[in-house]
Amino acid sequence: WKCVMRGLAPAERATVITALHAYEAALEQAGCQHRNAQPC
C-alpha cells in the first residue's frame, strides 16, 4: 500500500481511504443482513 499511495496526491489518497471505508462498511452491512436472513 505504501508504494501505491506514495504516487498519489493527498486528495487522491483521501479519496482512496474514503472508498475503502465505504467498501468495508458495505461488506459489514451485507454480512449482517445475510446473518439475519439465515439462522446459524
mmCIF file of N, CA and C in Angstrom:
data_model
loop_
_atom_site.group_PDB
_atom_site.id
_atom_site.type_symbol
_atom_site.label_atom_id
_atom_site.label_comp_id
_atom_site.label_asym_id
_atom_site.label_seq_id
_atom_site.Cartn_x
_atom_site.Cartn_y
_atom_site.Cartn_z
ATOM 1 N N TRP A 1 0.824 -1.190 0.000
ATOM 2 C CA TRP A 1 0.000 0.000 0.000
ATOM 3 C C TRP A 1 0.863 1.247 0.000
ATOM 4 N N LYS A 2 1.961 1.163 0.716
ATOM 5 C CA LYS A 2 2.833 2.327 0.808
ATOM 6 C C LYS A 2 3.330 2.741 -0.578
ATOM 7 N N CYS A 3 3.733 1.780 -1.388
ATOM 8 C CA CYS A 3 4.221 2.091 -2.740
ATOM 9 C C CYS A 3 3.118 2.682 -3.611
ATOM 10 N N VAL A 4 1.924 2.147 -3.485
ATOM 11 C CA VAL A 4 0.801 2.639 -4.284
ATOM 12 C C VAL A 4 0.405 4.048 -3.869
ATOM 13 N N MET A 5 0.281 4.253 -2.564
ATOM 14 C CA MET A 5 -0.193 5.541 -2.058
ATOM 15 C C MET A 5 0.846 6.653 -2.238
ATOM 16 N N ARG A 6 2.120 6.286 -2.294
ATOM 17 C CA ARG A 6 3.193 7.283 -2.406
ATOM 18 C C ARG A 6 3.031 8.138 -3.659
ATOM 19 N N GLY A 7 2.558 7.549 -4.746
ATOM 20 C CA GLY A 7 2.426 8.279 -6.001
ATOM 21 C C GLY A 7 1.179 9.137 -6.111
ATOM 22 N N LEU A 8 0.335 9.104 -5.109
ATOM 23 C CA LEU A 8 -0.924 9.856 -5.159
ATOM 24 C C LEU A 8 -0.801 11.200 -4.441
ATOM 25 N N ALA A 9 -1.561 12.146 -4.938
ATOM 26 C CA ALA A 9 -1.670 13.439 -4.257
ATOM 27 C C ALA A 9 -2.481 13.243 -2.980
ATOM 28 N N PRO A 10 -2.329 14.134 -2.005
ATOM 29 C CA PRO A 10 -3.080 13.989 -0.748
ATOM 30 C C PRO A 10 -4.593 13.846 -0.952
ATOM 31 N N ALA A 11 -5.156 14.586 -1.877
ATOM 32 C CA ALA A 11 -6.601 14.486 -2.125
ATOM 33 C C ALA A 11 -6.954 13.116 -2.710
ATOM 34 N N GLU A 12 -6.083 12.583 -3.556
ATOM 35 C CA GLU A 12 -6.315 11.256 -4.124
ATOM 36 C C GLU A 12 -6.215 10.183 -3.043
ATOM 37 N N ARG A 13 -5.256 10.331 -2.145
ATOM 38 C CA ARG A 13 -5.136 9.388 -1.023
ATOM 39 C C ARG A 13 -6.399 9.402 -0.179
ATOM 40 N N ALA A 14 -6.893 10.599 0.097
ATOM 41 C CA ALA A 14 -8.113 10.724 0.901
ATOM 42 C C ALA A 14 -9.283 10.035 0.207
ATOM 43 N N THR A 15 -9.369 10.152 -1.102
ATOM 44 C CA THR A 15 -10.440 9.503 -1.859
ATOM 45 C C THR A 15 -10.334 7.987 -1.751
ATOM 46 N N VAL A 16 -9.121 7.459 -1.862
ATOM 47 C CA VAL A 16 -8.916 6.013 -1.750
ATOM 48 C C VAL A 16 -9.327 5.527 -0.363
ATOM 49 N N ILE A 17 -8.899 6.230 0.669
ATOM 50 C CA ILE A 17 -9.221 5.845 2.044
ATOM 51 C C ILE A 17 -10.727 5.901 2.273
ATOM 52 N N THR A 18 -11.373 6.946 1.796
ATOM 53 C CA THR A 18 -12.828 7.078 1.940
ATOM 54 C C THR A 18 -13.543 5.933 1.227
ATOM 55 N N ALA A 19 -13.079 5.592 0.033
ATOM 56 C CA ALA A 19 -13.694 4.494 -0.717
ATOM 57 C C ALA A 19 -13.505 3.166 0.005
ATOM 58 N N LEU A 20 -12.324 2.931 0.560
ATOM 59 C CA LEU A 20 -12.080 1.690 1.290
ATOM 60 C C LEU A 20 -12.951 1.594 2.542
ATOM 61 N N HIS A 21 -13.127 2.698 3.240
ATOM 62 C CA HIS A 21 -14.005 2.709 4.417
ATOM 63 C C HIS A 21 -15.442 2.416 4.025
ATOM 64 N N ALA A 22 -15.896 3.006 2.919
ATOM 65 C CA ALA A 22 -17.264 2.760 2.449
ATOM 66 C C ALA A 22 -17.439 1.302 2.032
ATOM 67 N N TYR A 23 -16.435 0.739 1.378
ATOM 68 C CA TYR A 23 -16.477 -0.663 0.960
ATOM 69 C C TYR A 23 -16.527 -1.575 2.184
ATOM 70 N N GLU A 24 -15.711 -1.283 3.171
ATOM 71 C CA GLU A 24 -15.690 -2.064 4.402
ATOM 72 C C GLU A 24 -17.051 -2.013 5.101
ATOM 73 N N ALA A 25 -17.640 -0.831 5.178
ATOM 74 C CA ALA A 25 -18.945 -0.679 5.813
ATOM 75 C C ALA A 25 -20.017 -1.449 5.052
ATOM 76 N N ALA A 26 -19.954 -1.406 3.725
ATOM 77 C CA ALA A 26 -20.935 -2.129 2.906
ATOM 78 C C ALA A 26 -20.798 -3.635 3.095
ATOM 79 N N LEU A 27 -19.565 -4.128 3.170
ATOM 80 C CA LEU A 27 -19.360 -5.556 3.410
ATOM 81 C C LEU A 27 -19.894 -5.964 4.774
ATOM 82 N N GLU A 28 -19.645 -5.141 5.754
ATOM 83 C CA GLU A 28 -20.140 -5.439 7.108
ATOM 84 C C GLU A 28 -21.666 -5.456 7.130
ATOM 85 N N GLN A 29 -22.278 -4.474 6.482
ATOM 86 C CA GLN A 29 -23.735 -4.409 6.441
ATOM 87 C C GLN A 29 -24.304 -5.616 5.694
ATOM 88 N N ALA A 30 -23.689 -5.992 4.593
ATOM 89 C CA ALA A 30 -24.167 -7.157 3.831
ATOM 90 C C ALA A 30 -24.033 -8.416 4.674
ATOM 91 N N GLY A 31 -22.953 -8.526 5.425
ATOM 92 C CA GLY A 31 -22.764 -9.678 6.288
ATOM 93 C C GLY A 31 -23.824 -9.743 7.362
ATOM 94 N N CYS A 32 -24.165 -8.608 7.953
ATOM 95 C CA CYS A 32 -25.204 -8.562 8.981
ATOM 96 C C CYS A 32 -26.555 -8.949 8.391
ATOM 97 N N GLN A 33 -26.849 -8.447 7.200
ATOM 98 C CA GLN A 33 -28.117 -8.784 6.564
ATOM 99 C C GLN A 33 -28.165 -10.268 6.243
ATOM 100 N N HIS A 34 -27.070 -10.817 5.802
ATOM 101 C CA HIS A 34 -27.013 -12.250 5.478
ATOM 102 C C HIS A 34 -27.199 -13.072 6.740
ATOM 103 N N ARG A 35 -26.536 -12.694 7.815
ATOM 104 C CA ARG A 35 -26.674 -13.439 9.070
ATOM 105 C C ARG A 35 -28.095 -13.354 9.619
ATOM 106 N N ASN A 36 -28.736 -12.219 9.458
ATOM 107 C CA ASN A 36 -30.111 -12.043 9.945
ATOM 108 C C ASN A 36 -31.109 -12.817 9.102
ATOM 109 N N ALA A 37 -30.806 -13.067 7.848
ATOM 110 C CA ALA A 37 -31.720 -13.764 6.959
ATOM 111 C C ALA A 37 -31.701 -15.271 7.193
ATOM 112 N N GLN A 38 -30.541 -15.797 7.590
ATOM 113 C CA GLN A 38 -30.408 -17.247 7.773
ATOM 114 C C GLN A 38 -29.865 -17.533 9.167
ATOM 115 N N PRO A 39 -30.622 -18.268 9.968
ATOM 116 C CA PRO A 39 -30.100 -18.598 11.291
ATOM 117 C C PRO A 39 -28.851 -19.474 11.193
ATOM 118 N N CYS A 40 -27.897 -19.246 12.081
ATOM 119 C CA CYS A 40 -26.656 -20.030 12.089
ATOM 120 C C CYS A 40 -26.815 -21.259 12.956
#
